[in-house]
CSV table of N, CA and C in Angstrom, one decimal:
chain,number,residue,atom,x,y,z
C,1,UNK,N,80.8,-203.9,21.5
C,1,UNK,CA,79.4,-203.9,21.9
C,1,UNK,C,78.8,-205.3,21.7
C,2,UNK,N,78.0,-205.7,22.9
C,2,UNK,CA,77.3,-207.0,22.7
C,2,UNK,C,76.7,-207.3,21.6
C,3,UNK,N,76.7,-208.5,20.7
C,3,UNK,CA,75.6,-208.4,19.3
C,3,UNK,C,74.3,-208.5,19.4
C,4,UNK,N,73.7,-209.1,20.9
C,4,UNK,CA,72.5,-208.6,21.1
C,4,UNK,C,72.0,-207.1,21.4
C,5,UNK,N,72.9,-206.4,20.9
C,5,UNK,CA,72.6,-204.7,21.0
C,5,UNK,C,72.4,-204.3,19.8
C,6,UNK,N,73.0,-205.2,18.9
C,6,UNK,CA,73.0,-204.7,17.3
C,6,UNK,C,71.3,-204.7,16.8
C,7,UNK,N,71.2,-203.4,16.3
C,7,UNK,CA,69.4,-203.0,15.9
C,7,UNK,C,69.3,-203.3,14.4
C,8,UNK,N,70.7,-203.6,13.2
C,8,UNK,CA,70.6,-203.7,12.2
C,8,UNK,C,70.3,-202.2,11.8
C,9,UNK,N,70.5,-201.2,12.0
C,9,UNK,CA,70.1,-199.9,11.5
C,9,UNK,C,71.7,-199.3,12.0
C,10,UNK,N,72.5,-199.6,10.6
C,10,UNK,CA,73.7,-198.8,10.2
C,10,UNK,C,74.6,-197.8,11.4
C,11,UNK,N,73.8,-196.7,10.8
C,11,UNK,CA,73.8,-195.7,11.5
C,11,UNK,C,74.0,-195.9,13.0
C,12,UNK,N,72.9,-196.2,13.7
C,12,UNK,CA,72.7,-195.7,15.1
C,12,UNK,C,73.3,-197.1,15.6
C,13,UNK,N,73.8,-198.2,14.8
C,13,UNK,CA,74.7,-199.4,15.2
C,13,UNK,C,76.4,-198.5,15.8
C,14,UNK,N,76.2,-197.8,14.7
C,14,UNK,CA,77.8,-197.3,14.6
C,14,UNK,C,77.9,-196.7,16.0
C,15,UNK,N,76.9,-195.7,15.4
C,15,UNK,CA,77.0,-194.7,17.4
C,15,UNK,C,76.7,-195.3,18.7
C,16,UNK,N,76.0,-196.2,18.6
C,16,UNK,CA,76.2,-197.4,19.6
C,16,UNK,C,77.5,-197.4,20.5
C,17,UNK,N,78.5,-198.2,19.2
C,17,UNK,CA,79.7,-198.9,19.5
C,17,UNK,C,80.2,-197.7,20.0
C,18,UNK,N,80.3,-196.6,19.4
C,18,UNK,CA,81.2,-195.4,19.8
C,18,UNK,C,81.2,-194.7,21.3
C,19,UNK,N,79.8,-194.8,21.5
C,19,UNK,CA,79.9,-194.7,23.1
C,19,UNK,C,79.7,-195.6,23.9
C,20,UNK,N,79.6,-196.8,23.5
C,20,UNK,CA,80.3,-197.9,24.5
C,20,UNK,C,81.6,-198.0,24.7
C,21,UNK,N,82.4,-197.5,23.6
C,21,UNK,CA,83.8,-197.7,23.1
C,21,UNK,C,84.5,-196.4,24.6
C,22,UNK,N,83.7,-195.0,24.9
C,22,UNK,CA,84.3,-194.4,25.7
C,22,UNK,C,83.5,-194.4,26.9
C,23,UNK,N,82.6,-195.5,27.0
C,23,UNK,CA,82.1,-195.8,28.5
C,23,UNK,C,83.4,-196.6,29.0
C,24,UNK,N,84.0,-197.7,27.9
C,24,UNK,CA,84.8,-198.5,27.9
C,24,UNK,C,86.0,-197.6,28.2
C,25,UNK,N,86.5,-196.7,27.9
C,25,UNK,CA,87.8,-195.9,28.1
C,25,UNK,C,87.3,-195.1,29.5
C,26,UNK,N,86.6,-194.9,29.8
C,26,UNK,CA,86.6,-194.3,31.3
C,26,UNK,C,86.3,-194.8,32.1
C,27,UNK,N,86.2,-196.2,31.9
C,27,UNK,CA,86.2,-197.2,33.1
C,27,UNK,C,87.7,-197.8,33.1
C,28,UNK,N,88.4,-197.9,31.8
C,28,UNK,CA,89.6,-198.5,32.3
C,28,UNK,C,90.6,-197.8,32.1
C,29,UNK,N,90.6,-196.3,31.9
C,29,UNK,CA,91.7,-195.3,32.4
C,29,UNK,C,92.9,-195.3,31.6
C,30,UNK,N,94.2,-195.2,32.0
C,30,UNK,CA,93.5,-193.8,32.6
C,30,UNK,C,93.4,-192.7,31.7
C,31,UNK,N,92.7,-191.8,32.2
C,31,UNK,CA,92.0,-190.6,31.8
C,31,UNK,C,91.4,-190.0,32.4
C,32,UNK,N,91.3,-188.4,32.3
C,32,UNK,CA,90.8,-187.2,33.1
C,32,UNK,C,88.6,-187.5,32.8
C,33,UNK,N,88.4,-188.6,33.8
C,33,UNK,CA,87.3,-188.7,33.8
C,33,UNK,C,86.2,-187.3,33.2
C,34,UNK,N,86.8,-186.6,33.9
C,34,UNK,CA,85.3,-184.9,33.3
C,34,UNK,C,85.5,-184.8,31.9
C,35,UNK,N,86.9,-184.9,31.3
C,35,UNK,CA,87.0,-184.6,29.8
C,35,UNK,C,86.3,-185.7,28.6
C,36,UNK,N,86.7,-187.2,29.6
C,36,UNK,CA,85.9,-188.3,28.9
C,36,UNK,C,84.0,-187.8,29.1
C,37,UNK,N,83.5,-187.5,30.0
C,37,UNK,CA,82.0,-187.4,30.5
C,37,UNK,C,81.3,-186.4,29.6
C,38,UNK,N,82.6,-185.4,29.7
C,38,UNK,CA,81.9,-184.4,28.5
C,38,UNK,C,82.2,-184.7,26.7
C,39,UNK,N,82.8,-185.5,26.2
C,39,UNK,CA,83.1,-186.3,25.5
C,39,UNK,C,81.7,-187.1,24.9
C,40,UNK,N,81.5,-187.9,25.8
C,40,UNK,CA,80.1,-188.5,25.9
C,40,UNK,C,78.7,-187.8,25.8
C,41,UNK,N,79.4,-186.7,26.7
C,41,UNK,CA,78.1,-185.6,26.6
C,41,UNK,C,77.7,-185.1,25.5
C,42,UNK,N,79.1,-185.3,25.1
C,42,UNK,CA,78.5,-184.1,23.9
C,42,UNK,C,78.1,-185.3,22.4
C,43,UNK,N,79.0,-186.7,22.1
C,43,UNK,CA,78.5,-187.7,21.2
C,43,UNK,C,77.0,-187.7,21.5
C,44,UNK,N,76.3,-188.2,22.4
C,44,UNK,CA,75.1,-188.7,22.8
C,44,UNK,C,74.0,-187.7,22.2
C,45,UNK,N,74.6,-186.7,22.3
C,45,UNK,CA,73.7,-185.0,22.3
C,45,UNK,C,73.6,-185.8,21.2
C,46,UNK,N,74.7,-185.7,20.0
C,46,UNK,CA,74.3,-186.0,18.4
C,46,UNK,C,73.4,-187.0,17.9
C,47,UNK,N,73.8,-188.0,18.9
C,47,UNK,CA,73.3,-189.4,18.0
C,47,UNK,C,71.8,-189.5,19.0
C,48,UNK,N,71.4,-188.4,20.1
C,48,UNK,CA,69.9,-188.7,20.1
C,48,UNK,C,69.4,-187.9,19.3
C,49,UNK,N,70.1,-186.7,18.8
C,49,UNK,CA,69.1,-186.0,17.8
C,49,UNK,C,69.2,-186.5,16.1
C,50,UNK,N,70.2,-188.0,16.3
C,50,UNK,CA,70.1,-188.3,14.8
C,50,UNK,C,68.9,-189.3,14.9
C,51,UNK,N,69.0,-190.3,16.1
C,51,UNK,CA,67.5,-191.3,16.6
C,51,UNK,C,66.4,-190.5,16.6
C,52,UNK,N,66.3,-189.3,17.0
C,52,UNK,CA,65.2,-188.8,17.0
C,52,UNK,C,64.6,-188.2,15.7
C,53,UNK,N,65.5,-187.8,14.9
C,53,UNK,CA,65.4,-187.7,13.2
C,53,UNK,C,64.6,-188.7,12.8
C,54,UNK,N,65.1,-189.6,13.5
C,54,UNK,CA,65.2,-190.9,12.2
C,54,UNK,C,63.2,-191.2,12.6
C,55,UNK,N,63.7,-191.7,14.2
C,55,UNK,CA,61.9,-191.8,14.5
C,55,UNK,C,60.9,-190.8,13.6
C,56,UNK,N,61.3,-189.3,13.6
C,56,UNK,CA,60.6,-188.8,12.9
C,56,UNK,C,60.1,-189.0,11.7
C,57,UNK,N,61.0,-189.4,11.1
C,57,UNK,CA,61.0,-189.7,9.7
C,57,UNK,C,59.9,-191.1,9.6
C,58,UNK,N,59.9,-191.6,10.4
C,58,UNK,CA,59.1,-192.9,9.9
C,58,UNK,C,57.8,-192.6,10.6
C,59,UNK,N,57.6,-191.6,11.0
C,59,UNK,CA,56.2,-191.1,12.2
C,59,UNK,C,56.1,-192.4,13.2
C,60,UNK,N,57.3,-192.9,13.8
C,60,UNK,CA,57.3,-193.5,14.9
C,60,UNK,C,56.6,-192.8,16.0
C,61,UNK,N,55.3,-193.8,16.4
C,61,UNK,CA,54.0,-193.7,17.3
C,61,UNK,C,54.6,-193.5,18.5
C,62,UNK,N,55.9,-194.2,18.9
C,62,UNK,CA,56.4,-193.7,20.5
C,62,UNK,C,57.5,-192.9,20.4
C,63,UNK,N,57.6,-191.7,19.6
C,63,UNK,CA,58.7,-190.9,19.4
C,63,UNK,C,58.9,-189.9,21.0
C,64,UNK,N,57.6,-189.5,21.2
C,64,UNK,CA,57.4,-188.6,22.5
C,64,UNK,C,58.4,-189.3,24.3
C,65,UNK,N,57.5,-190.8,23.8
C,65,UNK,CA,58.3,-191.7,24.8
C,65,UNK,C,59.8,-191.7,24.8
C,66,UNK,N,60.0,-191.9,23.7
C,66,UNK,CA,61.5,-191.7,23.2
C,66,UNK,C,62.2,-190.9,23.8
C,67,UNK,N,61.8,-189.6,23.6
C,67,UNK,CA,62.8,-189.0,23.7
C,67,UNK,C,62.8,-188.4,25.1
C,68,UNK,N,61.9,-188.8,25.8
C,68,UNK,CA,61.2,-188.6,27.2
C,68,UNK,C,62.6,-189.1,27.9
C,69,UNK,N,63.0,-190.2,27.6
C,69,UNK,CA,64.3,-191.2,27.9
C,69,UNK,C,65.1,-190.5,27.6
C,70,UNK,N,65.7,-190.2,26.4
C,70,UNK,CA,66.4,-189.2,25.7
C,70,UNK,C,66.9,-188.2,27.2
C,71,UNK,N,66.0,-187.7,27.3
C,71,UNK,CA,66.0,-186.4,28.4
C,71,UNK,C,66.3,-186.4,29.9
C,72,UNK,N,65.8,-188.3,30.0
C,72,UNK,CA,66.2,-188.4,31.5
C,72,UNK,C,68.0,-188.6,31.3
C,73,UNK,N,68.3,-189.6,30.0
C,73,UNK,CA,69.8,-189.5,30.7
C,73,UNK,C,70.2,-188.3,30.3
C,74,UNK,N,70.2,-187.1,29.4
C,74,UNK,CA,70.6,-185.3,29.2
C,74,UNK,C,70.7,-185.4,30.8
C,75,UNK,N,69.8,-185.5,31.5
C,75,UNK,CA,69.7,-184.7,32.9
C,75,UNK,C,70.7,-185.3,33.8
C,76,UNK,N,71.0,-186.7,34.0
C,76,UNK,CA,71.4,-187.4,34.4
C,76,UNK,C,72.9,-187.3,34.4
C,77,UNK,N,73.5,-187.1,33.0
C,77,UNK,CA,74.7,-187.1,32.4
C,77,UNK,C,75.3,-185.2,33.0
C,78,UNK,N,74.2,-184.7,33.1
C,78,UNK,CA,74.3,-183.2,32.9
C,78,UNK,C,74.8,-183.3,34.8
C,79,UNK,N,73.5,-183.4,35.4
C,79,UNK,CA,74.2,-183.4,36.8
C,79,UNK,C,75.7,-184.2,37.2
C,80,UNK,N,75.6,-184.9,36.4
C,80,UNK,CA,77.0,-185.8,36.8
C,80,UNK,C,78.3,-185.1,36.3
C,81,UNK,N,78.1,-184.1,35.2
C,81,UNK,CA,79.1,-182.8,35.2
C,81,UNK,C,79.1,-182.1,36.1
C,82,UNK,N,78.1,-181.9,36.2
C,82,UNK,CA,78.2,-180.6,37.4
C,82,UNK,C,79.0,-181.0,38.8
C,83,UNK,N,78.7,-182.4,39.3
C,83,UNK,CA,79.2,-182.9,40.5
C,83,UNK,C,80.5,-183.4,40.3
C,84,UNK,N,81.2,-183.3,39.3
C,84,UNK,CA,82.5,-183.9,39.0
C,84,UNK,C,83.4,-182.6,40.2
C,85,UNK,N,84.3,-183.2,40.5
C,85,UNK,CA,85.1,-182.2,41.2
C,85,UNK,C,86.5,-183.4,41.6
C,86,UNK,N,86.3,-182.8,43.4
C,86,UNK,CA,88.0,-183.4,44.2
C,86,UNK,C,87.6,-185.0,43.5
C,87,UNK,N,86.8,-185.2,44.1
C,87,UNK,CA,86.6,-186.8,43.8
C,87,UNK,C,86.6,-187.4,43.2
C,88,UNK,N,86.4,-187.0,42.0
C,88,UNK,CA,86.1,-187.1,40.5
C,88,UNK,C,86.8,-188.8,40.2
C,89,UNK,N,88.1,-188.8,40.7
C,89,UNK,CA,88.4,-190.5,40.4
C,89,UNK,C,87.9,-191.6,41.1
C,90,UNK,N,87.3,-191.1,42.6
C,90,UNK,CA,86.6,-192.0,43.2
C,90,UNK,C,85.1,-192.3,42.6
C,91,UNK,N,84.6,-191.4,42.1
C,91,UNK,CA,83.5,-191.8,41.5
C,91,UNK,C,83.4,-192.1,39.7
C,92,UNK,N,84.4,-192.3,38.8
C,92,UNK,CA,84.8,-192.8,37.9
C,92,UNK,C,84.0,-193.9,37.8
C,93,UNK,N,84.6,-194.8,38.0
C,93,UNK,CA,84.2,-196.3,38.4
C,93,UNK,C,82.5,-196.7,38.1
C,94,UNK,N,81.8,-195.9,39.4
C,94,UNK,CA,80.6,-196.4,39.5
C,94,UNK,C,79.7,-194.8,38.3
C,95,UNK,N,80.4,-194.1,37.8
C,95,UNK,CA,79.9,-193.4,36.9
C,95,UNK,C,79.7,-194.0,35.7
C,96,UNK,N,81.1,-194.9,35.0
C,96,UNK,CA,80.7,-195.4,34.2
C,96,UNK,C,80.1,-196.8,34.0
C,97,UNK,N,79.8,-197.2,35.2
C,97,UNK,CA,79.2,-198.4,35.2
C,97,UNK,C,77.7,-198.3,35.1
C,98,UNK,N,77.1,-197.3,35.8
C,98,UNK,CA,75.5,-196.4,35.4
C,98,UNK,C,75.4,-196.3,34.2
C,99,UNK,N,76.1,-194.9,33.8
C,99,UNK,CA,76.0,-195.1,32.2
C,99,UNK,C,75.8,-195.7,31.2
C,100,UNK,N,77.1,-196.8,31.4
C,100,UNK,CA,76.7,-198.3,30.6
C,100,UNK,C,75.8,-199.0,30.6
C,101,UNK,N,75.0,-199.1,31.5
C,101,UNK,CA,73.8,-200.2,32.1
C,101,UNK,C,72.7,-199.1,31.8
C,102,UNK,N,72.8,-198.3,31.5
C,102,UNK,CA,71.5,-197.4,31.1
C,102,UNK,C,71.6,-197.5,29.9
C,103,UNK,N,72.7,-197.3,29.0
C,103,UNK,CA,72.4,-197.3,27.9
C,103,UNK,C,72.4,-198.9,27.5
C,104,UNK,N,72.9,-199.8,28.1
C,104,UNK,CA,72.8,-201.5,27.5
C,104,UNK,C,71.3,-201.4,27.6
C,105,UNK,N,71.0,-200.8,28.9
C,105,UNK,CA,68.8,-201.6,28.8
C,105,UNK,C,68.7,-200.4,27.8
C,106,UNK,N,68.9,-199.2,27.9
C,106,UNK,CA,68.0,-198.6,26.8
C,106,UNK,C,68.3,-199.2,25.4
C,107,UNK,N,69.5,-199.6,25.0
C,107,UNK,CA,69.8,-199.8,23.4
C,107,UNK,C,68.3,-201.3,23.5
C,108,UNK,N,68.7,-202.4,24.6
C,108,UNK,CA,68.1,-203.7,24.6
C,108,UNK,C,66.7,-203.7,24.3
C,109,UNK,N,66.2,-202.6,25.3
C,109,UNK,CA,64.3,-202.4,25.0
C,109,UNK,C,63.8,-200.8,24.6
C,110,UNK,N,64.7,-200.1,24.7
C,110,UNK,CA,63.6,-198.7,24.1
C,110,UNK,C,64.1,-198.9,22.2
C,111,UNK,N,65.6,-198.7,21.9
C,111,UNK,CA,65.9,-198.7,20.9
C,111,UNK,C,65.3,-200.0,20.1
C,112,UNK,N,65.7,-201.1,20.7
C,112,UNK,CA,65.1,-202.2,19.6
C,112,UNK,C,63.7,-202.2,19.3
C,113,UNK,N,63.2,-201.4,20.1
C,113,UNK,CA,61.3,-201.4,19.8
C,113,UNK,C,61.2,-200.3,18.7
C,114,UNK,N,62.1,-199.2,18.8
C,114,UNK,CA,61.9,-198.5,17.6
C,114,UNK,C,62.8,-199.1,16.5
C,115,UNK,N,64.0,-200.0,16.6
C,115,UNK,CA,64.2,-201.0,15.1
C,115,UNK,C,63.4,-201.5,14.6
C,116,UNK,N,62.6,-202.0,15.3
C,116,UNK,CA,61.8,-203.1,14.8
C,116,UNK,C,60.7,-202.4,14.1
C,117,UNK,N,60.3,-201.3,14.5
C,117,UNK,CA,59.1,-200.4,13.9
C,117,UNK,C,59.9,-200.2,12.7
C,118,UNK,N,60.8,-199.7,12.7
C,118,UNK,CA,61.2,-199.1,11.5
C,118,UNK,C,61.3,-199.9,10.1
C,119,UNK,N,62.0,-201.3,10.5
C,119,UNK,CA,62.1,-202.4,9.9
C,119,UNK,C,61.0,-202.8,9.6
C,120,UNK,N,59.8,-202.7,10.4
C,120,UNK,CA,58.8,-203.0,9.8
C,120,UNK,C,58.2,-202.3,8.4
C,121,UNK,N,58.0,-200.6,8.9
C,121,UNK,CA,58.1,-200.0,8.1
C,121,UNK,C,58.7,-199.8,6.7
C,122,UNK,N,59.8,-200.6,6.6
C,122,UNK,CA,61.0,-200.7,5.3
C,122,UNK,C,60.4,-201.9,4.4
C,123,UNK,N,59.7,-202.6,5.1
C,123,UNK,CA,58.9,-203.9,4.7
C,123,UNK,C,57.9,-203.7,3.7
C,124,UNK,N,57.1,-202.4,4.5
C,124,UNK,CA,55.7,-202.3,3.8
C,124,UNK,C,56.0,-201.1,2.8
C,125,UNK,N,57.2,-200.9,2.4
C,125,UNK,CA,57.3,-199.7,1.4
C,125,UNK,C,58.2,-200.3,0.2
């Protein structure tokens, strides 16, 4: 994972790396793309409801926004199961290249805005 991704928050650093780590494995194969997608599908599930924990926990002001995003890639990830089929290797490729670049900008500007709240928050306590 790029170190400008790193939020300094342990946790959600780790999960980070872990599903960059199998964006990274289903782009360079081989492997049964649907088993990697649902793989992902199902890490992401966890570590947005550990992010979304955590926002709670601090009564982070843009938790709603949060998880608004949260929901678009669920949906995103979700139809791209469902369309998996014959093709499924031809569209490998540009599946995981989506993915990755959704989550690079989201880790870059949704997550770092809630680091930095939080960190702020750890400041004034």
């Amino acid at each position: 994972m790029k170190s400008d991704l790193n939020l300094n928050l342990k946790v959600i650093d780790y999960e980070h790396e872990k599903i960059f780590s199998l964006l990274h494995e289903l782009q360079a194969g081989p492997v049964i793309p649907s088993k990697v997608i649902n793989v992902i599908n199902e890490y992401t599930e966890r570590h947005f409801m550990v992010e979304e924990e955590m926002m709670a926990a601090y009564d982070y002001p843009e938790l709603e926004a949060h998880r608004t995003q949260h929901n678009v890639f669920r949906t995103k990830i979700h139809d791209l199961i469902e369309a998996m089929g014959v093709d499924e290797l031809t569209k490998t490729k540009a599946i995981g290249v989506f993915l990755a670049s959704w989550l690079e900008n989201h880790v870059s500007r949704v997550d770092k805005h809630m680091a930095d709240y939080i960190h702020e928050q750890d400041k004034t306590t």
